[in-house]
Amino acid sequence: MATTTIPGYRYGQVDPSPVTETDLDLLKQTLLWTDDDTAALRRAGEILAGRVDDVLDLWYGYVGSHPHLVRYFNGADGEPDPAYLDAVRVRFGQWIRDLCTRPHDADWLAYQEEIARRHLHDKGRTDGIATTEPFVPLRYMIAFIWPITATIRDFLAAGTDDPDEVDAMHRAWFKAVTLSVVLWSRPYAPELW
Amino acid sequence: MATTTIPGYRYGQVDPSPVTETDLDLLKQTLLWTDDDTAALRRAGEILAGRVDDVLDLWYGYVGSHPHLVRYFNGADGEPDPAYLDAVRVRFGQWIRDLCTRPHDADWLAYQEEIARRHLHDKGRTDGIATTEPFVPLRYMIAFIWPITATIRDFLAAGTDDPDEVDAMHRAWFKAVTLSVVLWSRPYAPELW
């Protein structure tokens, strides 16, 4: 799907992030990020490109089977809203592609801040949903590092016969997810971040 | 080392956590925590028990080689304080043992809150250090999930010939570290956690 056809997807069109390139550089040092990680993530993106719907089926099955998680897709009536779930799903798929392929530049930083804002301050607004849940708690934003990382390995392994390549791609994915969640946590504690 | 000889280690003697057992249960559901994880973590604890100093050497080498990280061990003169580094190191070793072996009960929850407090509100007080860095930023608390998880795998692999057991132990360790960081993040954003 061309990114321009995704409702609410505004990569490259949002306000700058307050996070500086120096901040980002230090975070990537903390994650021992190397050019090999960038390359492995690109390769992961090629493998995952054809499996995005399968990954989303797995993740949505996981969220949907946990009432304490799917509630964050509630509409105004306090029940999960199928239109909300569907609208987010298309952008979540694009997030997989972006995570693997986008350069870590000012546009990327800006969009991580936008994603953070949509989870915290403006939840539902992108899709015109009057949700009963005003924000996704920080606890689940951080906890999701585990399922989002652990579940991707089998998809990566299905794309290559080289176990070292699987390890390299999975390592880079784990780093990239952790980095994303770090950036998404900023507005939850701006003075302590 | 007997736990009672560790300066500043007060497991079982600190105030209760505001996090409820229901909160914890939902977090563990989010991490798909099972009895197998508990068992794998116990086994990891047996393997790591004899390697704690080696793990700490690796982690301290990593922190020490990054000025933007080791600064959180600064004393009043703005330089890393060897006494501070040493005092934390002994408790960090005990944290490895506790992570693998302690039941997830009220004492455990209380001590995660205590660890959070020491990183945020009372930094240095346990060791009588007047540090120039009043708190460890949330960004690094979360980012540390990656190095603390990634670096432990080789230690686990050295303790068994069964690759499935390594996977199980590493999975449980990753979940446990993520859960710990989730709990340590609470006082950074108490209203949004």
mmCIF file with all atom_site columns, N, CA and C in Angstrom, chain A residues 19 26 33 66 71 73 86 99 111 119-120 132 167 181:
data_model
loop_
_atom_site.group_PDB
_atom_site.id
_atom_site.type_symbol
_atom_site.label_atom_id
_atom_site.label_alt_id
_atom_site.label_comp_id
_atom_site.label_asym_id
_atom_site.label_entity_id
_atom_site.label_seq_id
_atom_site.pdbx_PDB_ins_code
_atom_site.Cartn_x
_atom_site.Cartn_y
_atom_site.Cartn_z
_atom_site.occupancy
_atom_site.B_iso_or_equiv
_atom_site.pdbx_formal_charge
_atom_site.auth_seq_id
_atom_site.auth_comp_id
_atom_site.auth_asym_id
_atom_site.auth_atom_id
_atom_site.pdbx_PDB_model_num
ATOM 1  N N  . VAL A 1 19  ? 13.496  16.280  20.802 1.00 0.00 ? 19  VAL A N  1
ATOM 2  C CA . VAL A 1 19  ? 14.688  15.443  20.971 1.00 0.00 ? 19  VAL A CA 1
ATOM 3  C C  . VAL A 1 19  ? 15.717  15.856  19.930 1.00 0.00 ? 19  VAL A C  1
ATOM 4  N N  . LEU A 1 26  ? 23.440  9.769   21.461 1.00 0.00 ? 26  LEU A N  1
ATOM 5  C CA . LEU A 1 26  ? 23.811  9.154   22.743 1.00 0.00 ? 26  LEU A CA 1
ATOM 6  C C  . LEU A 1 26  ? 22.953  7.919   23.019 1.00 0.00 ? 26  LEU A C  1
ATOM 7  N N  . TRP A 1 33  ? 24.611  0.833   18.766 1.00 0.00 ? 33  TRP A N  1
ATOM 8  C CA . TRP A 1 33  ? 24.118  0.794   17.385 1.00 0.00 ? 33  TRP A CA 1
ATOM 9  C C  . TRP A 1 33  ? 25.279  0.949   16.412 1.00 0.00 ? 33  TRP A C  1
ATOM 10 N N  . HIS A 1 66  ? -6.613  -10.091 25.167 1.00 0.00 ? 66  HIS A N  1
ATOM 11 C CA . HIS A 1 66  ? -6.356  -9.553  26.507 1.00 0.00 ? 66  HIS A CA 1
ATOM 12 C C  . HIS A 1 66  ? -7.226  -8.314  26.737 1.00 0.00 ? 66  HIS A C  1
ATOM 13 N N  . ARG A 1 71  ? -8.821  -2.779  25.538 1.00 0.00 ? 71  ARG A N  1
ATOM 14 C CA . ARG A 1 71  ? -9.636  -1.643  26.003 1.00 0.00 ? 71  ARG A CA 1
ATOM 15 C C  . ARG A 1 71  ? -9.120  -0.301  25.484 1.00 0.00 ? 71  ARG A C  1
ATOM 16 N N  . PHE A 1 73  ? -8.554  0.364   22.638 1.00 0.00 ? 73  PHE A N  1
ATOM 17 C CA . PHE A 1 73  ? -9.234  0.601   21.362 1.00 0.00 ? 73  PHE A CA 1
ATOM 18 C C  . PHE A 1 73  ? -10.727 0.861   21.578 1.00 0.00 ? 73  PHE A C  1
ATOM 19 N N  . ASP A 1 86  ? -9.167  -1.081  13.043 1.00 0.00 ? 86  ASP A N  1
ATOM 20 C CA . ASP A 1 86  ? -8.751  -1.191  11.635 1.00 0.00 ? 86  ASP A CA 1
ATOM 21 C C  . ASP A 1 86  ? -7.884  -0.015  11.206 1.00 0.00 ? 86  ASP A C  1
ATOM 22 N N  . LEU A 1 99  ? 10.078  1.305   10.501 1.00 0.00 ? 99  LEU A N  1
ATOM 23 C CA . LEU A 1 99  ? 11.100  0.950   11.500 1.00 0.00 ? 99  LEU A CA 1
ATOM 24 C C  . LEU A 1 99  ? 12.325  0.352   10.813 1.00 0.00 ? 99  LEU A C  1
ATOM 25 N N  . TYR A 1 111 ? 8.502   11.998  13.814 1.00 0.00 ? 111 TYR A N  1
ATOM 26 C CA . TYR A 1 111 ? 7.361   11.083  13.770 1.00 0.00 ? 111 TYR A CA 1
ATOM 27 C C  . TYR A 1 111 ? 7.284   10.207  15.020 1.00 0.00 ? 111 TYR A C  1
ATOM 28 N N  . HIS A 1 119 ? -0.453  8.491   21.459 1.00 0.00 ? 119 HIS A N  1
ATOM 29 C CA . HIS A 1 119 ? -0.730  7.524   22.527 1.00 0.00 ? 119 HIS A CA 1
ATOM 30 C C  . HIS A 1 119 ? -1.073  8.205   23.841 1.00 0.00 ? 119 HIS A C  1
ATOM 31 N N  . LEU A 1 120 ? -0.605  9.449   24.010 1.00 0.00 ? 120 LEU A N  1
ATOM 32 C CA . LEU A 1 120 ? -0.725  10.087  25.322 1.00 0.00 ? 120 LEU A CA 1
ATOM 33 C C  . LEU A 1 120 ? -1.735  11.235  25.336 1.00 0.00 ? 120 LEU A C  1
ATOM 34 N N  . THR A 1 132 ? -13.026 5.972   25.481 1.00 0.00 ? 132 THR A N  1
ATOM 35 C CA . THR A 1 132 ? -13.146 6.079   26.944 1.00 0.00 ? 132 THR A CA 1
ATOM 36 C C  . THR A 1 132 ? -11.789 6.013   27.635 1.00 0.00 ? 132 THR A C  1
ATOM 37 N N  . ASP A 1 167 ? 20.032  -13.861 13.698 1.00 0.00 ? 167 ASP A N  1
ATOM 38 C CA . ASP A 1 167 ? 20.483  -13.209 14.940 1.00 0.00 ? 167 ASP A CA 1
ATOM 39 C C  . ASP A 1 167 ? 20.744  -11.720 14.721 1.00 0.00 ? 167 ASP A C  1
ATOM 40 N N  . VAL A 1 181 ? 10.557  2.927   21.705 1.00 0.00 ? 181 VAL A N  1
ATOM 41 C CA . VAL A 1 181 ? 9.805   3.056   22.961 1.00 0.00 ? 181 VAL A CA 1
ATOM 42 C C  . VAL A 1 181 ? 10.442  4.128   23.844 1.00 0.00 ? 181 VAL A C  1
#
